[in-house]
Coordinates of N, CA and C in Angstrom, one line a residue:
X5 N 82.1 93.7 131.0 CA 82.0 94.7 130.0 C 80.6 94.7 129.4
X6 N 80.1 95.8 129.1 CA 78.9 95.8 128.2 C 79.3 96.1 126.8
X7 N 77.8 95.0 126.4 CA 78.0 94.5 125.1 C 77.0 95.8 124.3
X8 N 77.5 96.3 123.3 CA 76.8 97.1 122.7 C 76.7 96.7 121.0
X9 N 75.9 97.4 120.2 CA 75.7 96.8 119.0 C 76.4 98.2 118.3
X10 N 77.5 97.9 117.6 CA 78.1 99.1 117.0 C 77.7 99.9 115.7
X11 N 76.5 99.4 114.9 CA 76.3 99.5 113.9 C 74.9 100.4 113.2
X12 N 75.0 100.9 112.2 CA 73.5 101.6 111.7 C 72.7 100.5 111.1
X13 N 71.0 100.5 111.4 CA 70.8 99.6 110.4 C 70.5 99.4 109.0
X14 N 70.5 98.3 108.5 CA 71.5 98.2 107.3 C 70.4 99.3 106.0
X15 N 69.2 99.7 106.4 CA 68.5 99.9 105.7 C 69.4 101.4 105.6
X16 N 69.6 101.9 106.8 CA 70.3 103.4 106.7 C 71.2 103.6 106.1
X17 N 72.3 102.8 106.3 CA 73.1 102.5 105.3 C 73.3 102.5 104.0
X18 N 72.1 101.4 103.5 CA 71.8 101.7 101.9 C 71.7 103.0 101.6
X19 N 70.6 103.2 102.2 CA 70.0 104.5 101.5 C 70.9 106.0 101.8
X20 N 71.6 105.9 102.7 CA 73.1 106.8 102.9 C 73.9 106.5 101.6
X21 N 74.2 105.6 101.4 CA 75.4 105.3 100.4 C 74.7 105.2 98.9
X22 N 73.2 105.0 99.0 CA 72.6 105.7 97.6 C 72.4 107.2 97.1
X23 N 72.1 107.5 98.6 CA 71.0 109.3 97.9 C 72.1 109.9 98.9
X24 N 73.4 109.7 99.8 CA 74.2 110.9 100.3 C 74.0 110.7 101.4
X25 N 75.5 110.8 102.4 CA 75.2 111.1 103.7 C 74.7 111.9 104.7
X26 N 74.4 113.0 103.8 CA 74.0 114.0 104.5 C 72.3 113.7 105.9
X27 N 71.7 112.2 105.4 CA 70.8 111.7 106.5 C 71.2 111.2 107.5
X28 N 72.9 110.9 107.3 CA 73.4 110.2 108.9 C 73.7 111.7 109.9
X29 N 73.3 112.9 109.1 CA 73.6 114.3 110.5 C 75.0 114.6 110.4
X30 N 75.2 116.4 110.1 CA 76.2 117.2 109.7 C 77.6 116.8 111.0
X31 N 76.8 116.6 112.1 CA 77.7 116.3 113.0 C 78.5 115.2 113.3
X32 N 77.8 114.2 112.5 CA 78.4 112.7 112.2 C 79.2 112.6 111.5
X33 N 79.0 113.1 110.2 CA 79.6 113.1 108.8 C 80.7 113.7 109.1
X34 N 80.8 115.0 110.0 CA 82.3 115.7 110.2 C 82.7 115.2 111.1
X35 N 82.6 114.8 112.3 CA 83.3 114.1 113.3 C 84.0 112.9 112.4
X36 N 82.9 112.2 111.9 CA 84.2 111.0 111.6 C 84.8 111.1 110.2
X37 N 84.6 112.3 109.4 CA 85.4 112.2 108.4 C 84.9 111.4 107.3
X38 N 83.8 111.5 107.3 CA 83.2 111.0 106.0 C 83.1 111.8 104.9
X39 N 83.6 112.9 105.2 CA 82.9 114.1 103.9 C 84.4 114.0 103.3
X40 N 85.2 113.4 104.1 CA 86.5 113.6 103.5 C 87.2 112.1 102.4
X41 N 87.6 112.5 101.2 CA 87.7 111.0 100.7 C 89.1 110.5 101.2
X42 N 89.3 109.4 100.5 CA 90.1 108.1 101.0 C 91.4 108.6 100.4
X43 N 92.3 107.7 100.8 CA 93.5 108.4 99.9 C 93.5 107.4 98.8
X44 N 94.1 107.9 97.5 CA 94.2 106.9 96.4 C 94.2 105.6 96.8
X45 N 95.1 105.4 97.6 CA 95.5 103.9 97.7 C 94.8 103.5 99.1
X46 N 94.2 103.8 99.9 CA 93.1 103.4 100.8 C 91.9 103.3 99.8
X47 N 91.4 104.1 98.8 CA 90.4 104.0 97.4 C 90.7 102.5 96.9
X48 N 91.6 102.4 96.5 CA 92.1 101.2 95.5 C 91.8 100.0 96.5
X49 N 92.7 99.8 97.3 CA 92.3 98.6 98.3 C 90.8 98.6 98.1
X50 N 90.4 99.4 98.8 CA 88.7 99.0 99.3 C 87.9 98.4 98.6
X51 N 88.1 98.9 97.2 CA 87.4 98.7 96.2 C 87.9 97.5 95.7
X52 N 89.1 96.8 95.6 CA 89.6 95.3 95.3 C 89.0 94.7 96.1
X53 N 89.2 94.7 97.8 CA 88.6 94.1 98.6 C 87.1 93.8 98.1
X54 N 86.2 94.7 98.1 CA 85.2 94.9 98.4 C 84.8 93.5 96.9
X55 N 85.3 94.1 95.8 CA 85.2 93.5 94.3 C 85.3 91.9 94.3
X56 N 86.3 91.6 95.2 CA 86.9 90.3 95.4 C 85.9 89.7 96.7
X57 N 85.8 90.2 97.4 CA 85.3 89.4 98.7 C 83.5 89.2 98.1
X58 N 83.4 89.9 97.0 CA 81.8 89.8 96.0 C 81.7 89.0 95.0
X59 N 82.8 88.3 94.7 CA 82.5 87.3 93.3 C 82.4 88.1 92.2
X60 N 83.5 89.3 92.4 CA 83.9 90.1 90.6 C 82.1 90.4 90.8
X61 N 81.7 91.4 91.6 CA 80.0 91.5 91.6 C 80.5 92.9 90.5
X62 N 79.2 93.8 90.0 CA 78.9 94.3 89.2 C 79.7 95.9 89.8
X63 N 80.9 96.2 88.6 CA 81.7 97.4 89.2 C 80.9 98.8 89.3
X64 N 79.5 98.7 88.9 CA 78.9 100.1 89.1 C 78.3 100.0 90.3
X65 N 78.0 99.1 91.5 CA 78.1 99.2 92.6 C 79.2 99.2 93.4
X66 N 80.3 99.7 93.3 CA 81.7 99.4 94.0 C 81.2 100.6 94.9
X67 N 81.0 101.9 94.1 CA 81.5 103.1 94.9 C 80.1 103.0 96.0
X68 N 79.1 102.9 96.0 CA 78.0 102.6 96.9 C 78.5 101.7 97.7
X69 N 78.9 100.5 97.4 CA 79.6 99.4 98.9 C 81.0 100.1 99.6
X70 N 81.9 100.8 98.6 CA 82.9 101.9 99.5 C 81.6 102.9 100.7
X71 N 81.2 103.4 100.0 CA 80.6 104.1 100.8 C 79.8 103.8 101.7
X72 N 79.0 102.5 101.7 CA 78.5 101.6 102.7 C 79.8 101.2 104.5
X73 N 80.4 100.6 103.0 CA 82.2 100.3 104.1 C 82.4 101.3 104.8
X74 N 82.6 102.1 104.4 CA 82.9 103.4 105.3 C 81.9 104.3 106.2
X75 N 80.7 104.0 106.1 CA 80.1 104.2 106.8 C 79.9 103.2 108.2
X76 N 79.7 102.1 107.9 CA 79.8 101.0 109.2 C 81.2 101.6 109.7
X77 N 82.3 101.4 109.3 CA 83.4 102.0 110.1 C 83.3 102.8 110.8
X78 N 82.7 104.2 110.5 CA 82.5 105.6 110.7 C 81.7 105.0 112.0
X79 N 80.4 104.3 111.9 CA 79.6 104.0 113.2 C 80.1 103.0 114.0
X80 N 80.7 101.7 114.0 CA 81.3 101.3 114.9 C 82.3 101.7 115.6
X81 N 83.5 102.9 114.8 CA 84.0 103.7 115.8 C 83.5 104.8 116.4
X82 N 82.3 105.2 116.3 CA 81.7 106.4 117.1 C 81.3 105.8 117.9
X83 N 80.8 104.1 118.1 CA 79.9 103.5 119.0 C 81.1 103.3 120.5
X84 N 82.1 102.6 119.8 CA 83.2 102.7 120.7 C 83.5 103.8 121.2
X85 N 83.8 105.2 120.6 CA 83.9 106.6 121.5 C 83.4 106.6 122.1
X86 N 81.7 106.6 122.2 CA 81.0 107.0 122.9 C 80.8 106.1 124.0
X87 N 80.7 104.7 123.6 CA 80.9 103.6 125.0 C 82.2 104.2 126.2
X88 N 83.2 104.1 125.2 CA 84.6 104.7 126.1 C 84.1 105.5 127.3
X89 N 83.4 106.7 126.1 CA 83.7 107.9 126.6 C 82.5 107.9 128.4
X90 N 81.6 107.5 128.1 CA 80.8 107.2 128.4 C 80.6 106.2 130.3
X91 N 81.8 105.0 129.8 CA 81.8 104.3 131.1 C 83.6 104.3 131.7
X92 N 83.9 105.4 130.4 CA 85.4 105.7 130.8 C 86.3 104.3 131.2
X93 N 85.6 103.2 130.5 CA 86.0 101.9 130.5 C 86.8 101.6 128.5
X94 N 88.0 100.5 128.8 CA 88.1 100.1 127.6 C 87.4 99.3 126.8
X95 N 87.4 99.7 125.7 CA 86.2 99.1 124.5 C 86.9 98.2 123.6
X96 N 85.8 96.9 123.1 CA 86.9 95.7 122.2 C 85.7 96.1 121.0
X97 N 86.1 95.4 120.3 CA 85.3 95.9 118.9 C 85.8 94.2 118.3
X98 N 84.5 93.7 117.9 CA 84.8 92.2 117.0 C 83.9 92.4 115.8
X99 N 84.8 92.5 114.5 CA 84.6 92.9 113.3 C 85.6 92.1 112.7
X100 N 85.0 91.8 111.0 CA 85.8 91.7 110.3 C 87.3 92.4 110.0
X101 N 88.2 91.3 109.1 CA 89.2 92.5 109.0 C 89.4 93.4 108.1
X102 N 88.1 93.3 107.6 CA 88.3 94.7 106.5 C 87.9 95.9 107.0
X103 N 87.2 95.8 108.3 CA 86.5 96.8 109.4 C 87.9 96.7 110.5
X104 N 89.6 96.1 110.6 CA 90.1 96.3 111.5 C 91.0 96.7 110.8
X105 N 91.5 97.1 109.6 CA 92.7 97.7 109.1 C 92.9 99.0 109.6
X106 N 93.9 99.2 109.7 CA 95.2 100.4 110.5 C 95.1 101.6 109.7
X107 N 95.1 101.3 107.9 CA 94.7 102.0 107.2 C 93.6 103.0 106.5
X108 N 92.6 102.6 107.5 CA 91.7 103.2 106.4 C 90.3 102.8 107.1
X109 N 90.2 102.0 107.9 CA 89.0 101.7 108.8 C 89.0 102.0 110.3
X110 N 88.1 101.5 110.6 CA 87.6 102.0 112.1 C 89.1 102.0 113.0
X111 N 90.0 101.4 113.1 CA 90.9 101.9 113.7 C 91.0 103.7 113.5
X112 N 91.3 103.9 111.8 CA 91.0 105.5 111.6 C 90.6 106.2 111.7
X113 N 89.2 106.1 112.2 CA 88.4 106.7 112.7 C 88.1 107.1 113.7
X114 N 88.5 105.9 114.6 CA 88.6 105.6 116.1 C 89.6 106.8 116.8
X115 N 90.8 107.1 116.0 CA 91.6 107.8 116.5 C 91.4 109.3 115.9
X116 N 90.2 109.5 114.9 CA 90.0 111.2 114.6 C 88.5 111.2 116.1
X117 N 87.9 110.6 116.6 CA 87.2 110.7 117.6 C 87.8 110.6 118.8
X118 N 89.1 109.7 119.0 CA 89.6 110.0 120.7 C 91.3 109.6 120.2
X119 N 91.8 110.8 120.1 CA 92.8 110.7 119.5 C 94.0 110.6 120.1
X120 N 94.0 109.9 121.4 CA 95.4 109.7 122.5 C 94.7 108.2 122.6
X121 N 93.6 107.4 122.3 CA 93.5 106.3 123.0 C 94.2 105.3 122.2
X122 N 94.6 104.3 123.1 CA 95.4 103.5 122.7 C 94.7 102.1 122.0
X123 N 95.0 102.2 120.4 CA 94.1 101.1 119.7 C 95.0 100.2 119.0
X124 N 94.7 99.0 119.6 CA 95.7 97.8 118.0 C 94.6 96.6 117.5
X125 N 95.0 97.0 116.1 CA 93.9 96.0 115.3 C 94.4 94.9 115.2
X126 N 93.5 93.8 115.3 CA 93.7 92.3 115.3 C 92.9 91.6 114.1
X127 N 93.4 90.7 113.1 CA 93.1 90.4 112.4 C 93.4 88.6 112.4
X128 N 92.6 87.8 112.2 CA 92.3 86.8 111.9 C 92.8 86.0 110.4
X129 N 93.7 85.3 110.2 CA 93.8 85.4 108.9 C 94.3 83.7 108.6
X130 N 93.3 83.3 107.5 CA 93.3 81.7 107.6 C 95.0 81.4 107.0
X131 N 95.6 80.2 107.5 CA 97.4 80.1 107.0 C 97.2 79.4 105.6
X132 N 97.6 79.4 104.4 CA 97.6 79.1 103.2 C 99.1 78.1 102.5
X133 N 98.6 77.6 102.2 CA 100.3 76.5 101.8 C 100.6 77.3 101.0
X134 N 102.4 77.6 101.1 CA 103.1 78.4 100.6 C 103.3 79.6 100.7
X135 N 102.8 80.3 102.1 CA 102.7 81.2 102.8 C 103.6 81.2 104.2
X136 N 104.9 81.8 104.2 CA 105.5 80.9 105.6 C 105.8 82.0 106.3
X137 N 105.4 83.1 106.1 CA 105.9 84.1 106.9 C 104.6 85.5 106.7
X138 N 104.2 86.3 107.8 CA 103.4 87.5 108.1 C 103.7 88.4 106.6
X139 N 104.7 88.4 106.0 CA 105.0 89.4 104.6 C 104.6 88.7 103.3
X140 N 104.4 87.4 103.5 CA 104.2 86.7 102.4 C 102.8 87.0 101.8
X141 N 101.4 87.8 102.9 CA 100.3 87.8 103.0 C 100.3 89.3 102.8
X142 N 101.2 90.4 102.7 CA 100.8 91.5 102.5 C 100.2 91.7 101.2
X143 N 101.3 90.8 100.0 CA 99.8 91.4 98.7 C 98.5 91.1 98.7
X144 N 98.4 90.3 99.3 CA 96.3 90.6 99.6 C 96.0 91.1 99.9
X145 N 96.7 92.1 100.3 CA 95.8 93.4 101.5 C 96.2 94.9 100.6
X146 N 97.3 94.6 99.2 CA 97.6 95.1 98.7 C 98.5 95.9 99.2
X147 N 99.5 95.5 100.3 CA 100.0 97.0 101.1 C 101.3 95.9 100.6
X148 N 102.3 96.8 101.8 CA 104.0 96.6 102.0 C 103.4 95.4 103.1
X149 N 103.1 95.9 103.7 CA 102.8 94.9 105.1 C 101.5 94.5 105.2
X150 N 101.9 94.2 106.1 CA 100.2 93.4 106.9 C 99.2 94.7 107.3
X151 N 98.0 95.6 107.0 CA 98.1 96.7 107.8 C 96.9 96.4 109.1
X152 N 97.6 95.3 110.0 CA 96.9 95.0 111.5 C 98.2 95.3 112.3
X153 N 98.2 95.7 113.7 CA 99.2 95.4 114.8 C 99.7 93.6 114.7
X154 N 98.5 92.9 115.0 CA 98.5 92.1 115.2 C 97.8 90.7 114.1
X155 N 98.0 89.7 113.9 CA 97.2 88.8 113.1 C 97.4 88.1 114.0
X156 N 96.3 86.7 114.0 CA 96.7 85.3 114.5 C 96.0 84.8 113.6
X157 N 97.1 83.6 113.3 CA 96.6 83.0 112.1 C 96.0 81.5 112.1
X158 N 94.9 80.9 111.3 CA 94.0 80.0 112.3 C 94.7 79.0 110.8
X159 N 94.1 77.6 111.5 CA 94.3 76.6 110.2 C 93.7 76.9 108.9
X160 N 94.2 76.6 108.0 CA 93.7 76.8 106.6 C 93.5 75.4 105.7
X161 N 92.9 75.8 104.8 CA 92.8 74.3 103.5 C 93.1 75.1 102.3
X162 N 93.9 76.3 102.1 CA 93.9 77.0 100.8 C 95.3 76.6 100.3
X163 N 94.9 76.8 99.0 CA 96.6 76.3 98.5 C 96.8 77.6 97.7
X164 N 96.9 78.5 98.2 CA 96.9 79.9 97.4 C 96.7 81.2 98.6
X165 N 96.9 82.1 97.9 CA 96.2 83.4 98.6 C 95.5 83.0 99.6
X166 N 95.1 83.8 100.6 CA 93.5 84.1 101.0 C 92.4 84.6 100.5
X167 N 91.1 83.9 100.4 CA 90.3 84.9 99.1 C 88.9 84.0 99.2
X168 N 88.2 85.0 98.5 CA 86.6 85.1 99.0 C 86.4 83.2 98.4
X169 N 85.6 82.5 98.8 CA 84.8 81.1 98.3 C 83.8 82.1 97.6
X170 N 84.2 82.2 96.1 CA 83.0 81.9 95.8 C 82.1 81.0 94.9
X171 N 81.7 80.9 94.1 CA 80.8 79.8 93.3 C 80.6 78.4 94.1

C-alpha cells in the first residue's frame, strides 16, 4: 500500500481556524462540510474532549481547537478519497480516536466524499480497573455507546476513567 501523509500543515490550520476557512478553498470547505456546523451534541463532545485531553486549557480557545479538529478530519478524509479514488485501492487511516469516531469525525466525512465505501472505525482504548465491559466506557465519549465499530483494548494502570495525564 502507499503510504500517504493525510494532513494540512499545522501552520494552515492555525491560521484557518483563526481568520476562517475560507483559505482552505470554496471547494474544500463544501465537499467536506465544513461550512456546515456540528450537531449540538457532536459540539458538546468535541469541546469536553478537546478541554479534557488539554489540562482544563483556557475555554476561549475551545472553538478555534473545534475548528482545528475539524479541519484535520475534513483533510485526512479527503486524503483518503482521493488516494482511494485515485489507485481504486483500499485506504487505512492511523489516527487518534478522536479523529476515528463514527460520530462526528473523519469517518463523517469520509462518507459525505465517497458515500457507498465501506468504513469501520477502530479505536484503541487503554482497560481501566472497574471497567468490565465495552458500555462501561461510553460516558467518556459522552455517548450511549462506544461511537467506534470496533475497540481493542490494550493494558492499562488507571484506576478510573480513561483520561488525559496531565500535570
Amino acid at each position: 500500500m502507499t503510504i500517504i501523509a493525510g494532513n494540512l500543515p499545522d501552520a494552515v490550520v492555525r491560521q484557518a481556524a483563526a481568520e476562517g476557512q475560507a483559505i482552505l478553498g470554496a471547494d474544500f470547505v463544501a465537499q467536506t462540510g465544513l461550512e456546515e456546523p456540528l450537531s449540538e451534541a457532536a459540539q458538546r463532545t468535541l469541546e469536553a474532549e478537546l478541554i479534557g485531553a488539554h489540562c482544563g486549557m483556557d475555554v476561549g480557545l475551545v472553538s478555534e481547537m473545534v475548528t482545528g479538529q475539524r479541519i484535520w478530519d475534513a483533510a485526512m478524509a479527503d486524503a483518503l478519497a482521493r488516494t482511494a479514488n485515485a489507485t481504486g485501492m483500499g485506504v487505512i487511516l492511523i489516527a487518534g480516536s478522536g479523529h476515528t469516531r463514527n460520530d462526528r469525525a473523519v469517518p463523517v466525512v469520509l462518507d459525505r466524499l465517497r458515500p457507498n465505501a465501506a468504513v469501520a472505525a477502530l479505536a484503541f482504548i487503554e482497560v481501566a480497573v472497574g471497567f468490565n465491559g465495552p458500555r462501561d466506557y461510553a460516558p467518556f465519549f459522552l455517548t450511549d455507546g462506544l461511537p467506534y465499530d470496533y475497540v481493542w483494548f490494550t493494558p492499562g494502570e488507571s484506576t478510573g476513567a480513561p483520561a488525559a495525564r496531565c500535570g
